[in-house]
Coordinates of C-alpha atoms in Angstrom, one line a residue:
X1 CA 16.6 17.8 104.3
X2 CA 18.5 16.6 107.2
X3 CA 17.5 13.1 106.0
X4 CA 19.1 13.7 102.2
X5 CA 22.0 15.1 104.3
X6 CA 21.2 18.6 104.6
X7 CA 21.3 20.3 108.2
X8 CA 19.5 23.4 107.4
X9 CA 20.8 24.7 111.2
X10 CA 24.7 25.0 110.2
X11 CA 24.6 24.3 106.8
X12 CA 25.0 28.5 104.7
X13 CA 23.9 26.7 100.8
X14 CA 20.9 25.1 102.3
X15 CA 19.8 29.0 103.8
X16 CA 20.7 31.0 101.0
X17 CA 18.7 28.4 99.0
X18 CA 15.3 28.7 102.1
X19 CA 16.4 32.3 101.7
X20 CA 15.9 32.4 98.2
X21 CA 13.1 31.0 98.1
X22 CA 11.2 33.4 100.6
X23 CA 12.0 36.3 98.2
X24 CA 9.7 35.2 96.0
X25 CA 9.8 36.2 91.8
X26 CA 13.0 37.3 92.7
X27 CA 14.7 34.2 94.1
X28 CA 12.6 32.7 91.6
X29 CA 14.4 34.8 89.2
X30 CA 18.2 33.9 89.7
X31 CA 16.8 30.0 89.4
X32 CA 15.9 30.3 86.1
X33 CA 19.0 32.6 85.3
X34 CA 21.1 29.2 87.2
X35 CA 19.3 26.7 84.7
X36 CA 20.5 28.9 81.7
X37 CA 17.7 30.8 80.2
X38 CA 19.0 33.6 78.7
X39 CA 17.1 36.8 80.6
X40 CA 17.8 40.2 82.0
X41 CA 16.5 43.3 83.2
X42 CA 16.5 44.3 79.5
X43 CA 14.5 41.5 78.3
X44 CA 11.8 41.7 81.0
X45 CA 8.0 42.8 79.3
X46 CA 5.9 42.2 81.7
X47 CA 5.0 41.1 85.6
X48 CA 1.3 40.7 87.4
X49 CA 1.0 40.6 90.8
X50 CA 2.7 37.2 91.0
X51 CA 4.6 36.7 87.3
X52 CA 7.5 38.2 85.4
X53 CA 7.4 37.6 82.3
X54 CA 10.5 38.0 79.9
X55 CA 11.1 37.5 76.6
X56 CA 13.1 34.2 75.3
X57 CA 15.5 34.7 72.3
X58 CA 13.4 33.2 70.4
X59 CA 10.8 34.7 70.3
X60 CA 8.4 33.2 73.2
X61 CA 8.0 34.3 76.7
X62 CA 9.4 33.0 79.9
X63 CA 6.8 33.9 82.4
X64 CA 8.4 33.4 85.9
X65 CA 6.4 32.6 89.1
X66 CA 6.9 32.9 93.3
X67 CA 7.6 30.0 94.7
X68 CA 4.5 30.1 96.7
X69 CA 2.6 31.2 94.5
X70 CA 3.2 28.7 92.1
X71 CA 2.7 26.0 94.6
X72 CA -0.7 27.1 95.2
X73 CA -1.2 27.3 91.5
X74 CA -0.4 23.5 91.1
X75 CA -2.1 22.3 94.6
X76 CA -5.6 24.1 92.8
X77 CA -5.0 22.7 89.4
X78 CA -5.1 26.2 88.5
X79 CA -2.0 27.1 86.9
X80 CA -1.3 27.5 83.0
X81 CA 0.0 24.9 81.7
X82 CA -2.6 22.3 83.4
X83 CA -5.2 24.6 81.8
X84 CA -3.6 24.1 78.2
X85 CA -3.3 20.6 79.3
X86 CA -6.8 19.6 80.2
X87 CA -7.9 21.3 77.4
X88 CA -5.6 19.5 74.7
X89 CA -6.9 16.6 76.2
X90 CA -10.6 17.1 75.7
X91 CA -10.3 18.8 72.2
X92 CA -7.1 17.8 70.9
X93 CA -4.2 20.0 69.0
X94 CA -5.6 21.9 66.4
X95 CA -8.9 22.9 68.4
X96 CA -6.3 23.8 71.7
X97 CA -4.2 26.1 69.1
X98 CA -7.1 27.9 68.1
X99 CA -8.0 29.0 72.0
X100 CA -5.0 29.2 73.8
X101 CA -1.6 30.1 73.7
X102 CA 1.0 27.3 73.2
X103 CA 2.0 26.8 77.2
X104 CA 5.0 24.4 78.3
X105 CA 6.6 23.8 81.3
X106 CA 10.0 25.7 81.9
X107 CA 11.7 22.0 83.1
X108 CA 12.1 20.2 86.0
X109 CA 12.0 22.6 89.2
X110 CA 12.0 25.6 87.0
X111 CA 9.1 27.4 88.6
X112 CA 8.0 29.2 85.3
X113 CA 6.2 28.9 81.7
X114 CA 7.4 28.9 78.1
X115 CA 4.9 30.2 76.4
X116 CA 4.0 32.2 72.5
X117 CA 4.1 35.5 72.6
X118 CA 0.4 37.2 71.6
X119 CA 0.0 40.4 71.0
X120 CA -2.9 41.9 74.0
X121 CA -6.1 42.4 72.2
X122 CA -6.5 45.0 74.8
X123 CA -3.6 47.0 73.0
X124 CA -4.8 46.0 69.6
X125 CA -8.0 47.7 70.5
X126 CA -6.4 50.8 71.9
X127 CA -4.7 51.3 69.1
X128 CA -7.6 50.9 66.7
X129 CA -9.4 53.3 68.5
X130 CA -6.5 55.7 68.6
X131 CA -5.9 55.1 64.6
X132 CA -9.5 56.7 64.4
X133 CA -10.9 53.0 63.1
X134 CA -13.8 52.2 66.0
X135 CA -15.1 49.1 63.1
X136 CA -11.5 47.7 63.6
X137 CA -11.6 48.2 67.6
X138 CA -15.2 46.8 67.7
X139 CA -14.4 43.9 65.7
X140 CA -11.2 43.1 67.9
X141 CA -13.6 42.8 71.2
X142 CA -15.8 40.7 69.3
X143 CA -13.3 38.2 68.7
X144 CA -12.0 38.6 71.9
X145 CA -15.8 37.7 73.4
X146 CA -16.2 35.1 70.4
X147 CA -12.8 32.9 72.2
X148 CA -15.2 30.2 74.1
X149 CA -13.1 29.9 77.0
X150 CA -14.0 33.8 77.2
X151 CA -17.1 33.6 76.0
X152 CA -17.8 31.2 79.1
X153 CA -16.3 32.0 81.6
X154 CA -13.5 29.0 82.0
X155 CA -11.1 32.1 83.1
X156 CA -10.8 35.9 83.8
X157 CA -12.1 37.4 80.3
X158 CA -10.7 40.6 80.3
X159 CA -8.8 41.7 77.3
X160 CA -5.6 42.1 78.4
X161 CA -5.6 38.3 79.0
X162 CA -6.1 37.4 75.1
X163 CA -4.2 37.9 72.8
X164 CA -3.4 37.6 68.7
X165 CA -1.5 35.4 67.2
X166 CA -0.5 34.5 63.7
X167 CA -1.0 30.7 62.1
X168 CA -1.2 29.5 58.9
X169 CA -2.2 33.0 57.7
X170 CA -5.0 33.9 59.8
X171 CA -5.0 36.2 63.0
X172 CA -6.2 34.2 65.9
X173 CA -7.5 36.1 69.4
X174 CA -6.0 32.9 71.9
X175 CA -6.3 33.2 75.7
X176 CA -2.9 33.0 77.3
X177 CA -3.1 34.3 81.0
X178 CA -5.6 31.7 82.0
X179 CA -4.0 31.5 85.6
X180 CA -6.7 33.0 87.2
X181 CA -9.6 30.7 86.8
X182 CA -11.7 28.3 88.4
X183 CA -10.2 25.6 88.3
X184 CA -13.5 23.6 87.0
X185 CA -13.1 20.2 87.7
X186 CA -14.0 19.5 83.6
X187 CA -14.0 22.9 81.9
X188 CA -14.7 20.9 78.4
X189 CA -18.3 19.4 79.7
X190 CA -18.7 23.1 82.1
X191 CA -18.5 24.4 78.2
X192 CA -20.9 22.3 77.3
X193 CA -23.2 22.5 79.5
X194 CA -23.6 26.8 79.3
X195 CA -24.1 26.3 75.3
X196 CA -26.9 24.1 75.8
X197 CA -28.1 26.6 78.1
X198 CA -27.9 29.0 76.2
X199 CA -29.7 27.1 72.9
X200 CA -26.5 26.3 71.3
X201 CA -26.1 22.1 70.6
X202 CA -22.6 22.7 68.6
X203 CA -19.8 20.7 69.9
X204 CA -17.2 23.7 71.9

């Protein structure tokens, strides 16, 4: 930083940046707001151990991640954007959209992802059960498990990590919280091996 013209020992601005980064998610929230994302406490729709999620005006989700956890995720290639890109590269856009929610970087220098909004499978199952429709609840559970990325453990396969989206008149269950995956070197090759091990010769 000194080589770039900043002396951290007496530069108040740089000290503020370092302090902001150390605050994990809250510090990153300021970065996103400064980057002209229209988010506030009112648009917050959820949070996890390392992320906060905000509803954007266009209906998509901005998922802000803490500075250190983001760097760790990128370094180990387990972040959601990298996961999406690996599947996209192997299978192409049409198949990827059957399996995953659309995910992309929020922008240069912004520690966040922009993601298509989905309706959590776990919530849908709970609502079906509450409405007294166990058959629908079972169907949703089966749809969750039928997603190959879920069925073969390419991410944390909980019903709260998949969700329902409507595309071309079809209701799909897609994975959206994929950062808990193990970072397989080659996700699709791993999936093929798991299919073959179960006597399934279909292309993933």
